[in-house]
Tab-separated table of C-alpha atoms in Angstrom:
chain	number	residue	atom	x	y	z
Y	1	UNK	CA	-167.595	194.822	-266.362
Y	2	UNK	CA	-165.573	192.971	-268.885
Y	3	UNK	CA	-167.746	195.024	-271.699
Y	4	UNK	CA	-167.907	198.314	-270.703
Y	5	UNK	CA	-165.013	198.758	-268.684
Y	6	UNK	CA	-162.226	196.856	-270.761
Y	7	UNK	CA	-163.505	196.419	-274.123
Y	8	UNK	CA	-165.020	199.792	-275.072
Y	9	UNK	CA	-162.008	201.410	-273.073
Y	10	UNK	CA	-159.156	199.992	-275.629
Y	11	UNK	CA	-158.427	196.136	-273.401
Y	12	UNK	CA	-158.017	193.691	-276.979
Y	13	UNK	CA	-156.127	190.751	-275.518
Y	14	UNK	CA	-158.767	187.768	-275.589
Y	15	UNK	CA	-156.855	185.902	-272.787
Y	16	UNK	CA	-156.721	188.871	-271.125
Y	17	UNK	CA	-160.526	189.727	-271.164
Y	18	UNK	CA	-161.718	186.106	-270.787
Y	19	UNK	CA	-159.289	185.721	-267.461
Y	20	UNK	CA	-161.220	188.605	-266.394
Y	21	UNK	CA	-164.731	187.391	-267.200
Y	22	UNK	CA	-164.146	184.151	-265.130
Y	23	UNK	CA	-162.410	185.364	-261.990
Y	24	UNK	CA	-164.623	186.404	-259.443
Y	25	UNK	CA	-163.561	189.815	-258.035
Y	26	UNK	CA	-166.299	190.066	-255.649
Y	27	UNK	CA	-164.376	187.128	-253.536
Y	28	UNK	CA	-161.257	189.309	-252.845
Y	29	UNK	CA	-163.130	192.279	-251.046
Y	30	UNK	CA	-165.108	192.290	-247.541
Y	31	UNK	CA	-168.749	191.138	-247.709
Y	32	UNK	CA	-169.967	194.991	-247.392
Y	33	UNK	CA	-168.414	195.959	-250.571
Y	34	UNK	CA	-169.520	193.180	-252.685
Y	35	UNK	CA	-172.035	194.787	-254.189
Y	36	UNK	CA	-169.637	197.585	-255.549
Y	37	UNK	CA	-167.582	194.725	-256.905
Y	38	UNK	CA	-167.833	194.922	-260.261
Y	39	UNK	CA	-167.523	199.087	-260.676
Y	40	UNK	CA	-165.590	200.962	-262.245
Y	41	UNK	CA	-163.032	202.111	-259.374
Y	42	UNK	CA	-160.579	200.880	-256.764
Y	43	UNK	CA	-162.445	199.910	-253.543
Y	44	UNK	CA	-160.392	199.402	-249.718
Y	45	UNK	CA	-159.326	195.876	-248.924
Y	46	UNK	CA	-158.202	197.710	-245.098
Y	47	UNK	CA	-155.284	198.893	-244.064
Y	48	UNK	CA	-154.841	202.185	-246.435
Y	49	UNK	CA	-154.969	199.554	-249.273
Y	50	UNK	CA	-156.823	199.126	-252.442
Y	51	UNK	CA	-157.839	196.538	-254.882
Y	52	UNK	CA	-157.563	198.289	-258.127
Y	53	UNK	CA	-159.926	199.939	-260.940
Y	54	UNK	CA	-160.766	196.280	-262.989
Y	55	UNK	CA	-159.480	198.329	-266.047
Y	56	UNK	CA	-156.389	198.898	-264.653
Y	57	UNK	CA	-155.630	195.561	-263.551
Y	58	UNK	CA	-156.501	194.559	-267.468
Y	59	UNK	CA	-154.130	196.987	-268.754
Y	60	UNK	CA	-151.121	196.428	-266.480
Y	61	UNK	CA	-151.447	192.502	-267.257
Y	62	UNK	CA	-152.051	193.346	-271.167
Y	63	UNK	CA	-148.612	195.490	-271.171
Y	64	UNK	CA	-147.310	192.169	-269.522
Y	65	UNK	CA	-148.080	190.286	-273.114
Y	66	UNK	CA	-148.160	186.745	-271.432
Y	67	UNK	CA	-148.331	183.895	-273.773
Y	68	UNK	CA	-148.793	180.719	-270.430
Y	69	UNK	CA	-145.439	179.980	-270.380
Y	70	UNK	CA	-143.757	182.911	-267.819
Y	71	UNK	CA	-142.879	182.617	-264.468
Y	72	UNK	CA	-144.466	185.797	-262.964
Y	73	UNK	CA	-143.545	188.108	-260.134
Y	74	UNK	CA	-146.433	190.624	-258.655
Y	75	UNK	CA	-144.797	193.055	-255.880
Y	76	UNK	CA	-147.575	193.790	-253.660
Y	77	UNK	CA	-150.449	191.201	-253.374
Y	78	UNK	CA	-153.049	192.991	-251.506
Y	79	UNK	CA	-156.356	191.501	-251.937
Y	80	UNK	CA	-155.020	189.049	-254.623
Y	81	UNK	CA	-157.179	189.745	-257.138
Y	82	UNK	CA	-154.286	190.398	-259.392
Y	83	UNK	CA	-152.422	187.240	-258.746
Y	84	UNK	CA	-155.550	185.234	-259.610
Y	85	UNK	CA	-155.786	187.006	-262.889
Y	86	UNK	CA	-151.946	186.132	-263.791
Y	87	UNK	CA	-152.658	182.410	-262.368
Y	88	UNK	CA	-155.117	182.177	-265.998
Y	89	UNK	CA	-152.580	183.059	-268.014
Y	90	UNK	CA	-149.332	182.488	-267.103
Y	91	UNK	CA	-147.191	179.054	-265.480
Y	92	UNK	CA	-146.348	180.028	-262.232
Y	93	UNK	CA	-147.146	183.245	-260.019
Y	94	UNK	CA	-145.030	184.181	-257.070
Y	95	UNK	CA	-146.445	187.394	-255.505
Y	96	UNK	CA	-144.964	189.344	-252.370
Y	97	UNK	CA	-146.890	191.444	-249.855
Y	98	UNK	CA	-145.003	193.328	-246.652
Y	99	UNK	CA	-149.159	192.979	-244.769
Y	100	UNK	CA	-149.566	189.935	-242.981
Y	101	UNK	CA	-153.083	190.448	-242.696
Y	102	UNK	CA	-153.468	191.069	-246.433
Y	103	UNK	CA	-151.186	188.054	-246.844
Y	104	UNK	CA	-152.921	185.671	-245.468
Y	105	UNK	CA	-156.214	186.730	-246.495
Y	106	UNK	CA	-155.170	186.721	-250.267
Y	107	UNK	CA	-153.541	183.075	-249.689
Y	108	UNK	CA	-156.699	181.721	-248.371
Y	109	UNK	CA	-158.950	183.332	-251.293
Y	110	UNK	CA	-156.342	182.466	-253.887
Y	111	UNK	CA	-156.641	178.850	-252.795
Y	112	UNK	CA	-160.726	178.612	-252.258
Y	113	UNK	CA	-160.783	178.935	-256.129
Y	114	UNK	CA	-158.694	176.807	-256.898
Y	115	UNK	CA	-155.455	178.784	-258.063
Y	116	UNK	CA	-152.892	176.547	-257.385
Y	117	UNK	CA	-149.831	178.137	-259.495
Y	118	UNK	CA	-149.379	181.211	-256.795
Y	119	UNK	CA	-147.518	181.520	-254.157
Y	120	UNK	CA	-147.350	183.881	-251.561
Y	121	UNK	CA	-145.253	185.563	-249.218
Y	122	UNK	CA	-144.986	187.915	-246.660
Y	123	UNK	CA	-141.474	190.486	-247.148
Y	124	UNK	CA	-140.571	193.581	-248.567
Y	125	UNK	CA	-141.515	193.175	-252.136
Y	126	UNK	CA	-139.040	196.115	-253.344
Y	127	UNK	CA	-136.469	193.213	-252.825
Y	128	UNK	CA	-138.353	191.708	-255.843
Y	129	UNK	CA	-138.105	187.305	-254.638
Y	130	UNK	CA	-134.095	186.329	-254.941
Y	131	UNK	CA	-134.719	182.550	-254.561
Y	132	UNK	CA	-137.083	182.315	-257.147
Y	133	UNK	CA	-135.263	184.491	-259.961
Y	134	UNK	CA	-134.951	184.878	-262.734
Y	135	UNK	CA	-138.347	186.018	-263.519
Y	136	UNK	CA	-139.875	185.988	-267.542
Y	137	UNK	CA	-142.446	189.087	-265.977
Y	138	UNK	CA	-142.877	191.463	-263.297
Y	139	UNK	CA	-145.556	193.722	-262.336
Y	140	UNK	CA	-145.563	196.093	-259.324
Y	141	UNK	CA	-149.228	196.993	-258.327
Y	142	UNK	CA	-147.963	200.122	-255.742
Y	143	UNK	CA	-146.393	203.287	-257.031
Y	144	UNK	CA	-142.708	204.141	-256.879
Y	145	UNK	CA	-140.345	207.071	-257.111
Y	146	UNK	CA	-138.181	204.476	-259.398
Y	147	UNK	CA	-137.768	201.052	-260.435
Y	148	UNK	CA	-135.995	199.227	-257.432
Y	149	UNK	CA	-132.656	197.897	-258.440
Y	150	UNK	CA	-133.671	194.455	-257.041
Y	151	UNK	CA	-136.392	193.682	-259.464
Y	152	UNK	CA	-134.392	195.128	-262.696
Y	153	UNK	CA	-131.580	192.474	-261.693
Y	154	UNK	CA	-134.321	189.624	-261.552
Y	155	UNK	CA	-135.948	190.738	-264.642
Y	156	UNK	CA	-134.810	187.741	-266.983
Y	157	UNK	CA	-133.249	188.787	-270.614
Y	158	UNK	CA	-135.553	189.626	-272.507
Y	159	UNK	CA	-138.012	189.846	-269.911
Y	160	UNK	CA	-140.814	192.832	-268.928
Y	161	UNK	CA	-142.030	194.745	-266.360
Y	162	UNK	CA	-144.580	197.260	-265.367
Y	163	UNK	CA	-144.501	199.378	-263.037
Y	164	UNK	CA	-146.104	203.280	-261.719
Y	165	UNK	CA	-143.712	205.270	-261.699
Y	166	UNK	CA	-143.857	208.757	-260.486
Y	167	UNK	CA	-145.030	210.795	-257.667
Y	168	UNK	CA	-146.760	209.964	-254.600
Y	169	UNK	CA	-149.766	210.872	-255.846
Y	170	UNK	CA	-149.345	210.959	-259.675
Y	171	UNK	CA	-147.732	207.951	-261.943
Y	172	UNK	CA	-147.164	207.001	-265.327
Y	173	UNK	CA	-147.312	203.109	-266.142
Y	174	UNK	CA	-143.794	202.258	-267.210
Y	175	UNK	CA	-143.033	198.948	-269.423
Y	176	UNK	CA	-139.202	198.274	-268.846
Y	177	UNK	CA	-138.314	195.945	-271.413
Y	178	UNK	CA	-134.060	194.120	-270.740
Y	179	UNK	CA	-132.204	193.460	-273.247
Y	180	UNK	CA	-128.606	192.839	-273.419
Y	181	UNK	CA	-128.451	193.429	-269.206
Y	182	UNK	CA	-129.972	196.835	-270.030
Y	183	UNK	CA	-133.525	198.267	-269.256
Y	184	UNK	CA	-135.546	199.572	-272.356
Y	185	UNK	CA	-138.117	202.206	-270.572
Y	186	UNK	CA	-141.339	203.563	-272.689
Y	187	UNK	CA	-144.372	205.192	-270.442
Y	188	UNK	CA	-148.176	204.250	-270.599
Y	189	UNK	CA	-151.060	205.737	-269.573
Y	190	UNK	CA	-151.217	207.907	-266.349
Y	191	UNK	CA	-152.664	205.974	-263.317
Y	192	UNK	CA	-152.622	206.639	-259.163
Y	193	UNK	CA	-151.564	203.763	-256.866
Y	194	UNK	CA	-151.135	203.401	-253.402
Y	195	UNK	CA	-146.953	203.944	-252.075
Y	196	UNK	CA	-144.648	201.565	-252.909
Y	197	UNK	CA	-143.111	200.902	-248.797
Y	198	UNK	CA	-139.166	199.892	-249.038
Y	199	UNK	CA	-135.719	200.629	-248.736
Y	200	UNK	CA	-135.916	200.885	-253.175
Y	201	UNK	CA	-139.230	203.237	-252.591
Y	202	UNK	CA	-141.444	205.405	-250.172
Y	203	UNK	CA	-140.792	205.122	-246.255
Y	204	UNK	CA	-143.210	203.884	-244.323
């Protein structure tokens, strides 16, 4: 995976790619798509959800440009696959999902191997996690219409963020970059995610 889906497709960070070569994505889907684990596509975690394309989840967290040091906010946990690559390479991980089920699956998962820098919670992730910001990085694994007010006002200075932005059916990756209280926007490749749910995004 880590060959032919990152490396020959552009993926360069080393901590990036070797995060990827040790975490094992099979563990975040149900037994029946195990197999398919390791392709080149998103595959259903239930519930109209997705865990993402493996080279999409590589790119997102290479726009991110973590050195180990950030405190990291994920909006929309879903299988946790995600989290568990940001728990390799960055200090601490708090990551929001509004599905209980999906919730509590990803906490147990996250904690049989052994990532104990994430937290998790259930709530509305387009209210980004008020009692834990500032945040150094945030990434947004759904697609919105916008960047929800909430998370640009927990963005730290001089932190980043990336986020689909677009459509409901057609995004563009956008790295939003604060500096002096003021977003810096510049667009990345074109990508679909599932709908962004909240009062900053789609309706339910």
């Amino acid at each position: 995976m880590v060959a032919e889906q990152l490396v020959k497709r552009g993926i360069a960070d080393p901590r990036v790619l070797e995060a990827m070569r040790h975490t094992p994505r099979h563990l975040f889907m149900d037994e029946a798509l195990r197999g398919q684990a390791y392709g080149d596509h998103p595959l259903p975690i239930g519930d109209g959800q997705t865990i993402s394309q493996p080279f999409m989840v590589g790119r997102m967290t290479e726009l991110l440009r973590l050195t180990g040091k950030e405190k990291v906010l994920e909006v929309g946990t879903g299988s946790g696959y995600q989290a568990a690559i940001l728990a390799r390479l960055a200090a601490r991980v708090c990551t929001v999902e509004r599905n209980p089920k999906l919730a509590t699956r990803a906490r147990q998962t996250l904690e049989a191997i052994g990532a104990s820098n994430v937290w998790v919670r259930t709530a509305n992730g387009t209210f980004g996690w008020p009692d834990e910001a500032p945040f150094d990085r945030i990434v947004v694994t759904a697609g919105g219409p916008s960047v929800p007010p909430p998370l640009l006002e927990q963005l730290a200075e001089g932190g980043r963020m990336v986020m689909p932005v677009g459509s409901e059916d057609s995004q563009y990756l956008q790295i939003v970059e604060k500096a002096a209280g003021q977003p810096r926007v510049t667009e990345d490749s074109g990508c679909v995610f599932v709908k962004l749910i909240g009062k900053y995004a789609w309706e339910a």
